[in-house]
Every structure is written in structure tokens, then in C-alpha cells.
JSON list of C-alpha atoms and ligand atoms in Angstrom, two decimals:
[
{"chain": "G", "resi": 252, "resn": "MET", "atom": "CA", "xyz": [112.76, -163.72, -32.39]},
{"chain": "G", "resi": 253, "resn": "LYS", "atom": "CA", "xyz": [114.74, -165.83, -34.86]},
{"chain": "G", "resi": 254, "resn": "GLN", "atom": "CA", "xyz": [117.95, -167.60, -33.85]},
{"chain": "G", "resi": 255, "resn": "GLU", "atom": "CA", "xyz": [120.02, -165.38, -36.25]},
{"chain": "G", "resi": 256, "resn": "GLU", "atom": "CA", "xyz": [118.60, -162.23, -34.62]},
{"chain": "G", "resi": 257, "resn": "LEU", "atom": "CA", "xyz": [119.46, -163.51, -31.14]},
{"chain": "G", "resi": 258, "resn": "GLN", "atom": "CA", "xyz": [122.96, -164.45, -32.34]},
{"chain": "G", "resi": 259, "resn": "ALA", "atom": "CA", "xyz": [123.36, -160.92, -33.78]},
{"chain": "G", "resi": 260, "resn": "ILE", "atom": "CA", "xyz": [122.43, -159.31, -30.43]},
{"chain": "G", "resi": 261, "resn": "ALA", "atom": "CA", "xyz": [124.93, -161.54, -28.60]},
{"chain": "G", "resi": 262, "resn": "SER", "atom": "CA", "xyz": [127.68, -160.64, -31.12]},
{"chain": "G", "resi": 263, "resn": "GLN", "atom": "CA", "xyz": [126.97, -156.92, -30.73]},
{"chain": "G", "resi": 264, "resn": "LEU", "atom": "CA", "xyz": [127.18, -157.18, -26.94]},
{"chain": "G", "resi": 265, "resn": "LYS", "atom": "CA", "xyz": [130.47, -159.06, -27.21]},
{"chain": "G", "resi": 266, "resn": "ASN", "atom": "CA", "xyz": [131.97, -156.82, -29.87]},
{"chain": "G", "resi": 267, "resn": "PRO", "atom": "CA", "xyz": [129.89, -153.81, -30.96]},
{"chain": "G", "resi": 268, "resn": "THR", "atom": "CA", "xyz": [130.38, -152.89, -34.66]},
{"chain": "G", "resi": 269, "resn": "GLY", "atom": "CA", "xyz": [128.75, -150.64, -37.31]},
{"chain": "G", "resi": 270, "resn": "GLU", "atom": "CA", "xyz": [125.63, -148.43, -37.00]},
{"chain": "G", "resi": 271, "resn": "LYS", "atom": "CA", "xyz": [123.90, -150.94, -34.72]},
{"chain": "G", "resi": 272, "resn": "GLY", "atom": "CA", "xyz": [127.01, -151.03, -32.52]},
{"chain": "G", "resi": 273, "resn": "ILE", "atom": "CA", "xyz": [126.73, -147.30, -31.75]},
{"chain": "G", "resi": 274, "resn": "GLU", "atom": "CA", "xyz": [123.13, -147.81, -30.62]},
{"chain": "G", "resi": 275, "resn": "MET", "atom": "CA", "xyz": [124.22, -150.85, -28.61]},
{"chain": "G", "resi": 276, "resn": "GLY", "atom": "CA", "xyz": [126.95, -148.77, -26.91]},
{"chain": "G", "resi": 277, "resn": "ASN", "atom": "CA", "xyz": [124.40, -146.13, -25.89]},
{"chain": "G", "resi": 278, "resn": "MET", "atom": "CA", "xyz": [121.91, -148.73, -24.72]},
{"chain": "G", "resi": 279, "resn": "MET", "atom": "CA", "xyz": [124.55, -150.61, -22.67]},
{"chain": "G", "resi": 280, "resn": "ASN", "atom": "CA", "xyz": [125.77, -147.46, -20.98]},
{"chain": "G", "resi": 281, "resn": "GLU", "atom": "CA", "xyz": [122.22, -146.49, -20.02]},
{"chain": "G", "resi": 282, "resn": "THR", "atom": "CA", "xyz": [121.06, -149.94, -18.89]},
{"chain": "G", "resi": 283, "resn": "ASN", "atom": "CA", "xyz": [124.24, -150.78, -16.99]},
{"chain": "G", "resi": 284, "resn": "ILE", "atom": "CA", "xyz": [125.04, -147.41, -15.42]},
{"chain": "G", "resi": 285, "resn": "ASN", "atom": "CA", "xyz": [124.00, -148.55, -11.95]},
{"chain": "G", "resi": 286, "resn": "MET", "atom": "CA", "xyz": [126.34, -151.56, -12.14]},
{"chain": "G", "resi": 287, "resn": "THR", "atom": "CA", "xyz": [129.17, -149.35, -13.39]},
{"chain": "G", "resi": 288, "resn": "ARG", "atom": "CA", "xyz": [128.67, -146.76, -10.65]},
{"chain": "G", "resi": 289, "resn": "HIS", "atom": "CA", "xyz": [128.54, -149.49, -8.06]},
{"chain": "G", "resi": 290, "resn": "SER", "atom": "CA", "xyz": [131.82, -150.95, -9.35]},
{"chain": "G", "resi": 291, "resn": "VAL", "atom": "CA", "xyz": [133.52, -147.53, -9.31]},
{"chain": "G", "resi": 292, "resn": "GLN", "atom": "CA", "xyz": [132.25, -146.73, -5.81]},
{"chain": "G", "resi": 293, "resn": "ASN", "atom": "CA", "xyz": [133.59, -150.02, -4.48]},
{"chain": "G", "resi": 294, "resn": "LEU", "atom": "CA", "xyz": [137.10, -149.22, -5.71]},
{"chain": "G", "resi": 295, "resn": "ASN", "atom": "CA", "xyz": [137.66, -146.71, -2.90]},
{"chain": "G", "resi": 296, "resn": "ILE", "atom": "CA", "xyz": [139.35, -144.30, -5.30]},
{"chain": "G", "resi": 297, "resn": "LYS", "atom": "CA", "xyz": [141.82, -141.84, -3.78]},
{"chain": "G", "resi": 298, "resn": "LYS", "atom": "CA", "xyz": [143.37, -138.69, -5.25]},
{"chain": "G", "resi": 299, "resn": "GLU", "atom": "CA", "xyz": [146.02, -139.22, -7.94]},
{"chain": "G", "resi": 300, "resn": "ASN", "atom": "CA", "xyz": [145.02, -142.86, -8.46]},
{"chain": "G", "resi": 301, "resn": "LYS", "atom": "CA", "xyz": [145.75, -144.42, -11.82]},
{"chain": "G", "resi": 302, "resn": "ILE", "atom": "CA", "xyz": [142.69, -146.45, -12.84]},
{"chain": "G", "resi": 303, "resn": "LEU", "atom": "CA", "xyz": [142.18, -149.02, -15.61]},
{"chain": "G", "resi": 304, "resn": "GLU", "atom": "CA", "xyz": [138.86, -150.27, -16.99]},
{"chain": "G", "resi": 305, "resn": "LEU", "atom": "CA", "xyz": [138.52, -153.31, -19.24]},
{"chain": "G", "resi": 306, "resn": "GLY", "atom": "CA", "xyz": [135.62, -153.21, -21.73]},
{"chain": "G", "resi": 307, "resn": "HIS", "atom": "CA", "xyz": [134.27, -149.70, -21.08]},
{"chain": "G", "resi": 308, "resn": "GLY", "atom": "CA", "xyz": [131.81, -149.66, -24.01]},
{"chain": "G", "resi": 309, "resn": "ASN", "atom": "CA", "xyz": [131.17, -146.00, -24.97]},
{"chain": "G", "resi": 310, "resn": "ALA", "atom": "CA", "xyz": [132.54, -144.87, -21.56]},
{"chain": "G", "resi": 311, "resn": "GLY", "atom": "CA", "xyz": [129.70, -142.44, -20.93]},
{"chain": "G", "resi": 312, "resn": "HIS", "atom": "CA", "xyz": [130.44, -142.78, -17.21]},
{"chain": "G", "resi": 313, "resn": "LEU", "atom": "CA", "xyz": [133.77, -140.95, -16.96]},
{"chain": "G", "resi": 314, "resn": "GLU", "atom": "CA", "xyz": [132.34, -137.75, -15.52]},
{"chain": "G", "resi": 315, "resn": "PHE", "atom": "CA", "xyz": [131.04, -139.81, -12.61]},
{"chain": "G", "resi": 316, "resn": "LEU", "atom": "CA", "xyz": [134.43, -141.52, -12.21]},
{"chain": "G", "resi": 317, "resn": "PHE", "atom": "CA", "xyz": [136.34, -138.23, -12.17]},
{"chain": "G", "resi": 318, "resn": "GLU", "atom": "CA", "xyz": [134.05, -136.92, -9.41]},
{"chain": "G", "resi": 319, "resn": "GLN", "atom": "CA", "xyz": [135.42, -139.57, -7.03]},
{"chain": "G", "resi": 320, "resn": "ALA", "atom": "CA", "xyz": [138.72, -137.78, -6.25]},
{"chain": "G", "resi": 321, "resn": "GLU", "atom": "CA", "xyz": [141.17, -135.21, -7.59]},
{"chain": "G", "resi": 322, "resn": "ASN", "atom": "CA", "xyz": [143.90, -135.67, -10.18]},
{"chain": "G", "resi": 323, "resn": "LEU", "atom": "CA", "xyz": [142.85, -139.11, -11.39]},
{"chain": "G", "resi": 324, "resn": "LYS", "atom": "CA", "xyz": [144.15, -140.74, -14.53]},
{"chain": "G", "resi": 325, "resn": "TYR", "atom": "CA", "xyz": [141.78, -143.13, -16.34]},
{"chain": "G", "resi": 326, "resn": "TYR", "atom": "CA", "xyz": [142.92, -145.76, -18.85]},
{"chain": "G", "resi": 327, "resn": "GLY", "atom": "CA", "xyz": [140.40, -147.68, -20.93]},
{"chain": "G", "resi": 328, "resn": "LEU", "atom": "CA", "xyz": [141.05, -150.93, -22.80]},
{"chain": "G", "resi": 329, "resn": "GLU", "atom": "CA", "xyz": [138.66, -152.31, -25.41]},
{"chain": "G", "resi": 330, "resn": "MET", "atom": "CA", "xyz": [138.55, -155.05, -28.01]},
{"chain": "G", "resi": 331, "resn": "SER", "atom": "CA", "xyz": [135.94, -153.23, -30.11]},
{"chain": "G", "resi": 332, "resn": "GLU", "atom": "CA", "xyz": [137.42, -150.64, -32.47]},
{"chain": "G", "resi": 333, "resn": "LEU", "atom": "CA", "xyz": [134.01, -148.94, -32.56]},
{"chain": "G", "resi": 334, "resn": "MET", "atom": "CA", "xyz": [133.74, -148.59, -28.76]},
{"chain": "G", "resi": 335, "resn": "PHE", "atom": "CA", "xyz": [137.33, -147.32, -28.65]},
{"chain": "G", "resi": 336, "resn": "GLN", "atom": "CA", "xyz": [136.39, -144.58, -31.19]},
{"chain": "G", "resi": 337, "resn": "GLU", "atom": "CA", "xyz": [133.07, -143.78, -29.49]},
{"chain": "G", "resi": 338, "resn": "ALA", "atom": "CA", "xyz": [134.69, -143.53, -26.05]},
{"chain": "G", "resi": 339, "resn": "ARG", "atom": "CA", "xyz": [137.40, -141.18, -27.39]},
{"chain": "G", "resi": 340, "resn": "GLN", "atom": "CA", "xyz": [134.77, -138.99, -29.07]},
{"chain": "G", "resi": 341, "resn": "ILE", "atom": "CA", "xyz": [132.40, -138.83, -26.07]},
{"chain": "G", "resi": 342, "resn": "ASN", "atom": "CA", "xyz": [135.32, -138.12, -23.70]},
{"chain": "G", "resi": 343, "resn": "ARG", "atom": "CA", "xyz": [137.32, -135.88, -26.05]},
{"chain": "G", "resi": 344, "resn": "ASN", "atom": "CA", "xyz": [137.74, -133.19, -23.38]},
{"chain": "G", "resi": 345, "resn": "PHE", "atom": "CA", "xyz": [139.18, -135.65, -20.86]},
{"chain": "G", "resi": 346, "resn": "VAL", "atom": "CA", "xyz": [141.42, -137.06, -23.63]},
{"chain": "G", "resi": 347, "resn": "SER", "atom": "CA", "xyz": [142.77, -133.65, -24.65]},
{"chain": "G", "resi": 348, "resn": "GLN", "atom": "CA", "xyz": [143.38, -132.75, -20.99]},
{"chain": "G", "resi": 349, "resn": "LYS", "atom": "CA", "xyz": [145.37, -136.01, -20.66]},
{"chain": "G", "resi": 350, "resn": "GLN", "atom": "CA", "xyz": [143.07, -137.35, -17.95]},
{"chain": "G", "resi": 351, "resn": "ALA", "atom": "CA", "xyz": [141.70, -140.23, -20.06]},
{"chain": "G", "resi": 352, "resn": "PHE", "atom": "CA", "xyz": [143.64, -142.57, -22.35]},
{"chain": "G", "resi": 353, "resn": "PHE", "atom": "CA", "xyz": [142.06, -145.25, -24.53]},
{"chain": "G", "resi": 354, "resn": "SER", "atom": "CA", "xyz": [143.67, -148.25, -26.26]},
{"chain": "G", "resi": 355, "resn": "LEU", "atom": "CA", "xyz": [142.74, -151.45, -28.03]},
{"chain": "G", "resi": 356, "resn": "TYR", "atom": "CA", "xyz": [144.02, -154.89, -27.05]},
{"chain": "G", "resi": 357, "resn": "ASP", "atom": "CA", "xyz": [143.46, -158.55, -27.92]},
{"chain": "G", "resi": 358, "resn": "GLY", "atom": "CA", "xyz": [141.47, -159.43, -24.78]},
{"chain": "G", "resi": 359, "resn": "ASN", "atom": "CA", "xyz": [144.24, -161.61, -23.37]},
{"chain": "G", "resi": 360, "resn": "LYS", "atom": "CA", "xyz": [147.59, -159.86, -23.07]},
{"chain": "G", "resi": 361, "resn": "ILE", "atom": "CA", "xyz": [147.33, -156.50, -21.31]},
{"chain": "G", "resi": 362, "resn": "PRO", "atom": "CA", "xyz": [149.68, -153.95, -22.91]},
{"chain": "G", "resi": 363, "resn": "PHE", "atom": "CA", "xyz": [150.92, -152.34, -19.68]},
{"chain": "G", "resi": 364, "resn": "GLU", "atom": "CA", "xyz": [153.95, -152.86, -17.48]},
{"chain": "G", "resi": 365, "resn": "ASP", "atom": "CA", "xyz": [153.90, -154.68, -14.14]},
{"chain": "G", "resi": 366, "resn": "GLN", "atom": "CA", "xyz": [152.50, -152.70, -11.19]},
{"chain": "G", "resi": 367, "resn": "SER", "atom": "CA", "xyz": [151.07, -149.85, -13.30]},
{"chain": "G", "resi": 368, "resn": "PHE", "atom": "CA", "xyz": [147.65, -149.27, -11.66]},
{"chain": "G", "resi": 369, "resn": "ASP", "atom": "CA", "xyz": [146.16, -148.50, -8.24]},
{"chain": "G", "resi": 370, "resn": "LYS", "atom": "CA", "xyz": [142.68, -149.66, -9.25]},
{"chain": "G", "resi": 371, "resn": "ILE", "atom": "CA", "xyz": [141.21, -151.80, -12.02]},
{"chain": "G", "resi": 372, "resn": "PHE", "atom": "CA", "xyz": [137.57, -152.55, -12.76]},
{"chain": "G", "resi": 373, "resn": "THR", "atom": "CA", "xyz": [135.39, -154.25, -15.32]},
{"chain": "G", "resi": 374, "resn": "VAL", "atom": "CA", "xyz": [131.62, -154.48, -15.75]},
{"chain": "G", "resi": 375, "resn": "ASN", "atom": "CA", "xyz": [129.72, -157.02, -17.84]},
{"chain": "G", "resi": 376, "resn": "THR", "atom": "CA", "xyz": [132.77, -158.40, -19.65]},
{"chain": "G", "resi": 377, "resn": "ILE", "atom": "CA", "xyz": [133.59, -161.65, -17.83]},
{"chain": "G", "resi": 378, "resn": "TYR", "atom": "CA", "xyz": [131.04, -163.50, -20.00]},
{"chain": "G", "resi": 379, "resn": "PHE", "atom": "CA", "xyz": [133.33, -162.94, -23.00]},
{"chain": "G", "resi": 380, "resn": "TRP", "atom": "CA", "xyz": [136.77, -163.64, -21.51]},
{"chain": "G", "resi": 381, "resn": "GLN", "atom": "CA", "xyz": [138.53, -166.26, -23.64]},
{"chain": "G", "resi": 382, "resn": "GLU", "atom": "CA", "xyz": [140.93, -167.43, -20.94]},
{"chain": "G", "resi": 383, "resn": "PRO", "atom": "CA", "xyz": [139.62, -166.17, -17.59]},
{"chain": "G", "resi": 384, "resn": "GLU", "atom": "CA", "xyz": [142.46, -167.46, -15.42]},
{"chain": "G", "resi": 385, "resn": "LYS", "atom": "CA", "xyz": [145.13, -165.98, -17.68]},
{"chain": "G", "resi": 386, "resn": "LEU", "atom": "CA", "xyz": [143.35, -162.63, -17.89]},
{"chain": "G", "resi": 387, "resn": "LEU", "atom": "CA", "xyz": [143.07, -162.50, -14.09]},
{"chain": "G", "resi": 388, "resn": "SER", "atom": "CA", "xyz": [146.80, -163.14, -13.80]},
{"chain": "G", "resi": 389, "resn": "GLU", "atom": "CA", "xyz": [147.44, -160.31, -16.26]},
{"chain": "G", "resi": 390, "resn": "ILE", "atom": "CA", "xyz": [145.24, -158.02, -14.14]},
{"chain": "G", "resi": 391, "resn": "TYR", "atom": "CA", "xyz": [147.18, -159.12, -11.05]},
{"chain": "G", "resi": 392, "resn": "ARG", "atom": "CA", "xyz": [150.50, -158.44, -12.77]},
{"chain": "G", "resi": 393, "resn": "ILE", "atom": "CA", "xyz": [149.67, -154.83, -13.72]},
{"chain": "G", "resi": 394, "resn": "LEU", "atom": "CA", "xyz": [148.16, -153.92, -10.31]},
{"chain": "G", "resi": 395, "resn": "LYS", "atom": "CA", "xyz": [150.36, -152.20, -7.75]},
{"chain": "G", "resi": 396, "resn": "PRO", "atom": "CA", "xyz": [150.85, -154.06, -4.44]},
{"chain": "G", "resi": 397, "resn": "ASN", "atom": "CA", "xyz": [147.67, -153.67, -2.33]},
{"chain": "G", "resi": 398, "resn": "GLY", "atom": "CA", "xyz": [145.84, -152.41, -5.41]},
{"chain": "G", "resi": 399, "resn": "ASN", "atom": "CA", "xyz": [142.18, -153.34, -5.91]},
{"chain": "G", "resi": 400, "resn": "PHE", "atom": "CA", "xyz": [140.33, -155.00, -8.75]},
{"chain": "G", "resi": 401, "resn": "CYS", "atom": "CA", "xyz": [136.54, -154.76, -8.90]},
{"chain": "G", "resi": 402, "resn": "LEU", "atom": "CA", "xyz": [134.73, -157.36, -10.99]},
{"chain": "G", "resi": 403, "resn": "THR", "atom": "CA", "xyz": [131.02, -156.72, -11.60]},
{"chain": "G", "resi": 404, "resn": "PHE", "atom": "CA", "xyz": [128.70, -159.10, -13.45]},
{"chain": "G", "resi": 405, "resn": "ALA", "atom": "CA", "xyz": [125.02, -160.05, -13.69]},
{"chain": "G", "resi": 406, "resn": "GLN", "atom": "CA", "xyz": [124.10, -163.36, -12.12]},
{"chain": "G", "resi": 407, "resn": "GLU", "atom": "CA", "xyz": [123.61, -166.48, -14.23]},
{"chain": "G", "resi": 408, "resn": "ASP", "atom": "CA", "xyz": [120.02, -166.99, -12.96]},
{"chain": "G", "resi": 409, "resn": "PHE", "atom": "CA", "xyz": [119.04, -163.65, -14.44]},
{"chain": "G", "resi": 410, "resn": "MET", "atom": "CA", "xyz": [121.19, -163.85, -17.57]},
{"chain": "G", "resi": 411, "resn": "LYS", "atom": "CA", "xyz": [120.01, -167.28, -18.64]},
{"chain": "G", "resi": 412, "resn": "GLN", "atom": "CA", "xyz": [116.44, -165.95, -19.00]},
{"chain": "G", "resi": 413, "resn": "LEU", "atom": "CA", "xyz": [117.68, -163.67, -21.80]},
{"chain": "G", "resi": 414, "resn": "PRO", "atom": "CA", "xyz": [117.38, -165.73, -24.99]},
{"chain": "G", "resi": 415, "resn": "PHE", "atom": "CA", "xyz": [120.52, -164.27, -26.66]},
{"chain": "G", "resi": 416, "resn": "THR", "atom": "CA", "xyz": [122.86, -165.43, -23.86]},
{"chain": "G", "resi": 417, "resn": "GLN", "atom": "CA", "xyz": [122.78, -168.97, -25.33]},
{"chain": "G", "resi": 418, "resn": "PHE", "atom": "CA", "xyz": [125.26, -167.54, -27.89]},
{"chain": "G", "resi": 419, "resn": "GLU", "atom": "CA", "xyz": [128.73, -166.14, -27.14]},
{"chain": "G", "resi": 420, "resn": "PHE", "atom": "CA", "xyz": [128.16, -165.83, -23.36]},
{"chain": "G", "resi": 421, "resn": "GLU", "atom": "CA", "xyz": [129.77, -167.83, -20.56]},
{"chain": "G", "resi": 422, "resn": "LEU", "atom": "CA", "xyz": [127.52, -167.27, -17.55]},
{"chain": "G", "resi": 423, "resn": "TYR", "atom": "CA", "xyz": [128.71, -166.99, -13.93]},
{"chain": "G", "resi": 424, "resn": "ASN", "atom": "CA", "xyz": [127.25, -167.15, -10.46]},
{"chain": "G", "resi": 425, "resn": "THR", "atom": "CA", "xyz": [129.00, -166.18, -7.21]},
{"chain": "G", "resi": 426, "resn": "GLU", "atom": "CA", "xyz": [130.37, -169.66, -6.57]},
{"chain": "G", "resi": 427, "resn": "LYS", "atom": "CA", "xyz": [131.82, -170.04, -10.05]},
{"chain": "G", "resi": 428, "resn": "VAL", "atom": "CA", "xyz": [133.57, -166.65, -9.83]},
{"chain": "G", "resi": 429, "resn": "GLN", "atom": "CA", "xyz": [134.86, -167.50, -6.37]},
{"chain": "G", "resi": 430, "resn": "GLN", "atom": "CA", "xyz": [136.30, -170.79, -7.65]},
{"chain": "G", "resi": 431, "resn": "LEU", "atom": "CA", "xyz": [137.99, -168.93, -10.49]},
{"chain": "G", "resi": 432, "resn": "ILE", "atom": "CA", "xyz": [139.51, -166.35, -8.15]},
{"chain": "G", "resi": 433, "resn": "GLU", "atom": "CA", "xyz": [140.77, -169.07, -5.83]},
{"chain": "G", "resi": 434, "resn": "LYS", "atom": "CA", "xyz": [143.03, -170.21, -8.66]},
{"chain": "G", "resi": 435, "resn": "THR", "atom": "CA", "xyz": [144.79, -166.83, -8.57]},
{"chain": "G", "resi": 436, "resn": "PRO", "atom": "CA", "xyz": [146.85, -165.06, -5.87]},
{"chain": "G", "resi": 437, "resn": "PHE", "atom": "CA", "xyz": [144.09, -162.44, -5.37]},
{"chain": "G", "resi": 438, "resn": "GLU", "atom": "CA", "xyz": [142.48, -162.02, -1.96]},
{"chain": "G", "resi": 439, "resn": "ILE", "atom": "CA", "xyz": [138.73, -161.49, -1.84]},
{"chain": "G", "resi": 440, "resn": "VAL", "atom": "CA", "xyz": [138.07, -158.39, 0.28]},
{"chain": "G", "resi": 441, "resn": "TYR", "atom": "CA", "xyz": [134.35, -158.09, -0.17]},
{"chain": "G", "resi": 442, "resn": "THR", "atom": "CA", "xyz": [131.47, -159.30, -2.28]},
{"chain": "G", "resi": 443, "resn": "GLU", "atom": "CA", "xyz": [127.99, -157.90, -2.60]},
{"chain": "G", "resi": 444, "resn": "THR", "atom": "CA", "xyz": [124.92, -158.87, -4.59]},
{"chain": "G", "resi": 445, "resn": "GLN", "atom": "CA", "xyz": [122.15, -156.39, -5.32]},
{"chain": "G", "resi": 446, "resn": "THR", "atom": "CA", "xyz": [118.91, -156.56, -7.23]},
{"chain": "G", "resi": 447, "resn": "GLU", "atom": "CA", "xyz": [117.83, -153.69, -9.45]},
{"chain": "G", "resi": 448, "resn": "LYS", "atom": "CA", "xyz": [114.97, -153.03, -11.84]},
{"chain": "G", "resi": 449, "resn": "VAL", "atom": "CA", "xyz": [116.00, -152.79, -15.48]},
{"chain": "G", "resi": 450, "resn": "LYS", "atom": "CA", "xyz": [114.01, -152.40, -18.67]},
{"chain": "G", "resi": 451, "resn": "SER", "atom": "CA", "xyz": [113.94, -155.59, -20.71]},
{"chain": "G", "resi": 452, "resn": "LYS", "atom": "CA", "xyz": [114.24, -155.65, -24.51]},
{"chain": "G", "resi": 453, "resn": "THR", "atom": "CA", "xyz": [110.44, -155.85, -24.68]},
{"chain": "G", "resi": 454, "resn": "GLY", "atom": "CA", "xyz": [109.99, -152.79, -22.45]},
{"chain": "G", "resi": 455, "resn": "GLU", "atom": "CA", "xyz": [108.79, -154.20, -19.13]},
{"chain": "G", "resi": 456, "resn": "LEU", "atom": "CA", "xyz": [110.73, -153.83, -15.86]},
{"chain": "G", "resi": 457, "resn": "VAL", "atom": "CA", "xyz": [112.50, -156.96, -14.64]},
{"chain": "G", "resi": 458, "resn": "ASP", "atom": "CA", "xyz": [114.64, -157.70, -11.56]},
{"chain": "G", "resi": 459, "resn": "ARG", "atom": "CA", "xyz": [118.35, -158.11, -12.30]},
{"chain": "G", "resi": 460, "resn": "ALA", "atom": "CA", "xyz": [120.68, -159.52, -9.68]},
{"chain": "G", "resi": 461, "resn": "PHE", "atom": "CA", "xyz": [124.28, -158.40, -10.06]},
{"chain": "G", "resi": 462, "resn": "THR", "atom": "CA", "xyz": [127.40, -159.00, -8.01]},
{"chain": "G", "resi": 463, "resn": "THR", "atom": "CA", "xyz": [130.61, -157.13, -7.33]},
{"chain": "G", "resi": 464, "resn": "PHE", "atom": "CA", "xyz": [133.78, -158.81, -6.13]},
{"chain": "G", "resi": 465, "resn": "VAL", "atom": "CA", "xyz": [136.38, -156.49, -4.62]},
{"chain": "G", "resi": 466, "resn": "LEU", "atom": "CA", "xyz": [139.82, -158.14, -4.81]},
{"chain": "G", "resi": 467, "resn": "GLU", "atom": "CA", "xyz": [143.20, -157.10, -3.46]},
{"chain": "G", "resi": 468, "resn": "LYS", "atom": "CA", "xyz": [146.72, -157.85, -4.62]},
{"chain": "R", "resi": 164, "resn": "LIG", "atom": "C1", "xyz": [128.26, -156.05, -22.69]},
{"chain": "R", "resi": 164, "resn": "LIG", "atom": "S1", "xyz": [129.42, -154.78, -23.08]},
{"chain": "R", "resi": 164, "resn": "LIG", "atom": "C2", "xyz": [129.59, -153.93, -21.52]},
{"chain": "R", "resi": 164, "resn": "LIG", "atom": "C3", "xyz": [130.05, -152.51, -21.65]},
{"chain": "R", "resi": 164, "resn": "LIG", "atom": "C4", "xyz": [130.06, -151.73, -20.32]},
{"chain": "R", "resi": 164, "resn": "LIG", "atom": "N1", "xyz": [131.11, -152.20, -19.45]},
{"chain": "R", "resi": 164, "resn": "LIG", "atom": "C5", "xyz": [128.71, -151.87, -19.64]},
{"chain": "R", "resi": 164, "resn": "LIG", "atom": "O1", "xyz": [128.58, -152.60, -18.67]},
{"chain": "R", "resi": 164, "resn": "LIG", "atom": "O2", "xyz": [127.77, -151.25, -20.15]},
{"chain": "R", "resi": 164, "resn": "LIG", "atom": "C6", "xyz": [130.94, -155.66, -23.18]},
{"chain": "R", "resi": 164, "resn": "LIG", "atom": "C7", "xyz": [132.08, -154.78, -23.66]},
{"chain": "R", "resi": 164, "resn": "LIG", "atom": "O3", "xyz": [133.31, -155.43, -23.35]},
{"chain": "R", "resi": 164, "resn": "LIG", "atom": "C8", "xyz": [134.13, -155.52, -24.49]},
{"chain": "R", "resi": 164, "resn": "LIG", "atom": "N2", "xyz": [134.89, -156.78, -24.33]},
{"chain": "R", "resi": 164, "resn": "LIG", "atom": "C9", "xyz": [134.57, -158.04, -24.67]},
{"chain": "R", "resi": 164, "resn": "LIG", "atom": "N3", "xyz": [135.52, -158.89, -24.27]},
{"chain": "R", "resi": 164, "resn": "LIG", "atom": "C10", "xyz": [136.46, -158.15, -23.63]},
{"chain": "R", "resi": 164, "resn": "LIG", "atom": "C11", "xyz": [137.69, -158.44, -22.98]},
{"chain": "R", "resi": 164, "resn": "LIG", "atom": "N4", "xyz": [138.19, -159.69, -22.93]},
{"chain": "R", "resi": 164, "resn": "LIG", "atom": "N5", "xyz": [138.37, -157.43, -22.43]},
{"chain": "R", "resi": 164, "resn": "LIG", "atom": "C12", "xyz": [137.90, -156.17, -22.50]},
{"chain": "R", "resi": 164, "resn": "LIG", "atom": "N6", "xyz": [136.77, -155.83, -23.10]},
{"chain": "R", "resi": 164, "resn": "LIG", "atom": "C13", "xyz": [136.05, -156.80, -23.67]},
{"chain": "R", "resi": 164, "resn": "LIG", "atom": "C14", "xyz": [133.20, -155.46, -25.68]},
{"chain": "R", "resi": 164, "resn": "LIG", "atom": "O4", "xyz": [133.85, -154.91, -26.80]},
{"chain": "R", "resi": 164, "resn": "LIG", "atom": "C15", "xyz": [132.07, -154.56, -25.18]},
{"chain": "R", "resi": 164, "resn": "LIG", "atom": "O5", "xyz": [132.30, -153.20, -25.43]}
]
């Protein structure tokens, strides 16, 4: 594949736009559903929790999230206008029932008040954070005391085999994430790495190692 094509894939993963972006949103939701479910399950969601997700893509996983407990409120934040629209369309019933709320933001300053959420999670977005330490302190600020943040990402060793990750992506392994978290007031409660089979762009099954950090305020 040409360098421009690889660059285009990386840009779509970072910020899906246009016709291709819709396809990318569907593909991401399908390929990453196991990581997303794992992240949600590790949040230990309780009834009436207020939950925030950063970078939800098309948010095709909300039915699964709402099965975790009763009377949940879900808030989604995106940087991609297209994913914001797609998520609202796919989840229009949850939106009209005022269970799901979607907004756009700049990727740095989170537009919510201090201590707003019981649980926060994000899957496959850390690679694109512009100022990771600052974003983590924003996440800390809007979490309620004892609230949890679940950070899920694919390991550098796997990601660096994908030719498009040379563009746009900052890759992480467990140690690098741990060092980043140690610069914040978060406590690490738990971390787990799993390997799963995923379909590669060329169709064959490959092993992907991914990690979840469960943090507490
Ligand atoms: C690779 S996709 C992952 C989508 C979904 N979480 C998944 O795992 O399938 C990255 C998504 O995060 C969004 N994004 C990129 N940087 C972000 C940031 N700083 N905060 C929130 N979302 C971001 C992109 O618009 C895109 O929809």
C-alpha cells in the first residue's frame, strides 16, 4: 500500500470523516467490540451511575452498556463531528429517552463540571491524545471521589506491526502508561492484559494484545 493510503487510514482512525468515515466507524465498532465490552465490564457499573466515554466512535455498544445496571445515564464525548452524528442516529431511542447524551469537544478541555461522573472509560483513543497528562487531569477533575476510570488500549508490540500506525499514532505499552499515570493523582486499582484474535485488514486472523487499566480517584 502507498504511503498516502496508509496516512489516510491513520487519519480516518484518528478523526473519521465523510463516506469512508461511516464505514470506518462500523468497522471500528465491530473489530473493537471485545475491548469495549471488557472496558465496560471492568468499570463495576452500579444502578443510577452517570458514565462518560471519550471517543466512542459510532457507539454501537450502548445496548450492552445499559444492560449492566438500571437507570444509567451515558454521556459520550467525541472530536469527530461525523461520529457524533452517527452515534446520535444509531442511539436515537436512548437519546430521546434521555438516557444517552452526546457532545463534541476539542480533545483537551472536558466541558463538564468537577465531580460530575461515577465512571469514565475510553477505548483506543490514547494514541491520539495531544496532551496526555493534561487530559488525565481533566478526567480526574470531573470524576466523583472514589470514581473509576478505565483506560483500554492495544499494546505497542501489536500496533507497530500495522503499517498505518507510523502516522498520527503515539503507541503505548504497559510501562509507558504506568509512568504516565504516576504523574497524576490517580491510584491504579487493577491492570489486565489479554490476547484476542482479530481480523487484519488483509483478512487473516492475528493475535492482538490489549490492556485495561482500572484507576480510582
Ligand atoms: C480508533 S477510534 C476508536 C473508537 C472506539 N472507541 C473503538 O474502540 O472502536 C478513535 C476515536 O476516538 C476519537 N478521538 C480521537 N482523539 C480523541 C480525544 N482526544 N478524545 C476523545 N476522542 C478522541 C476519534 O474521533 C475516533 O472516533
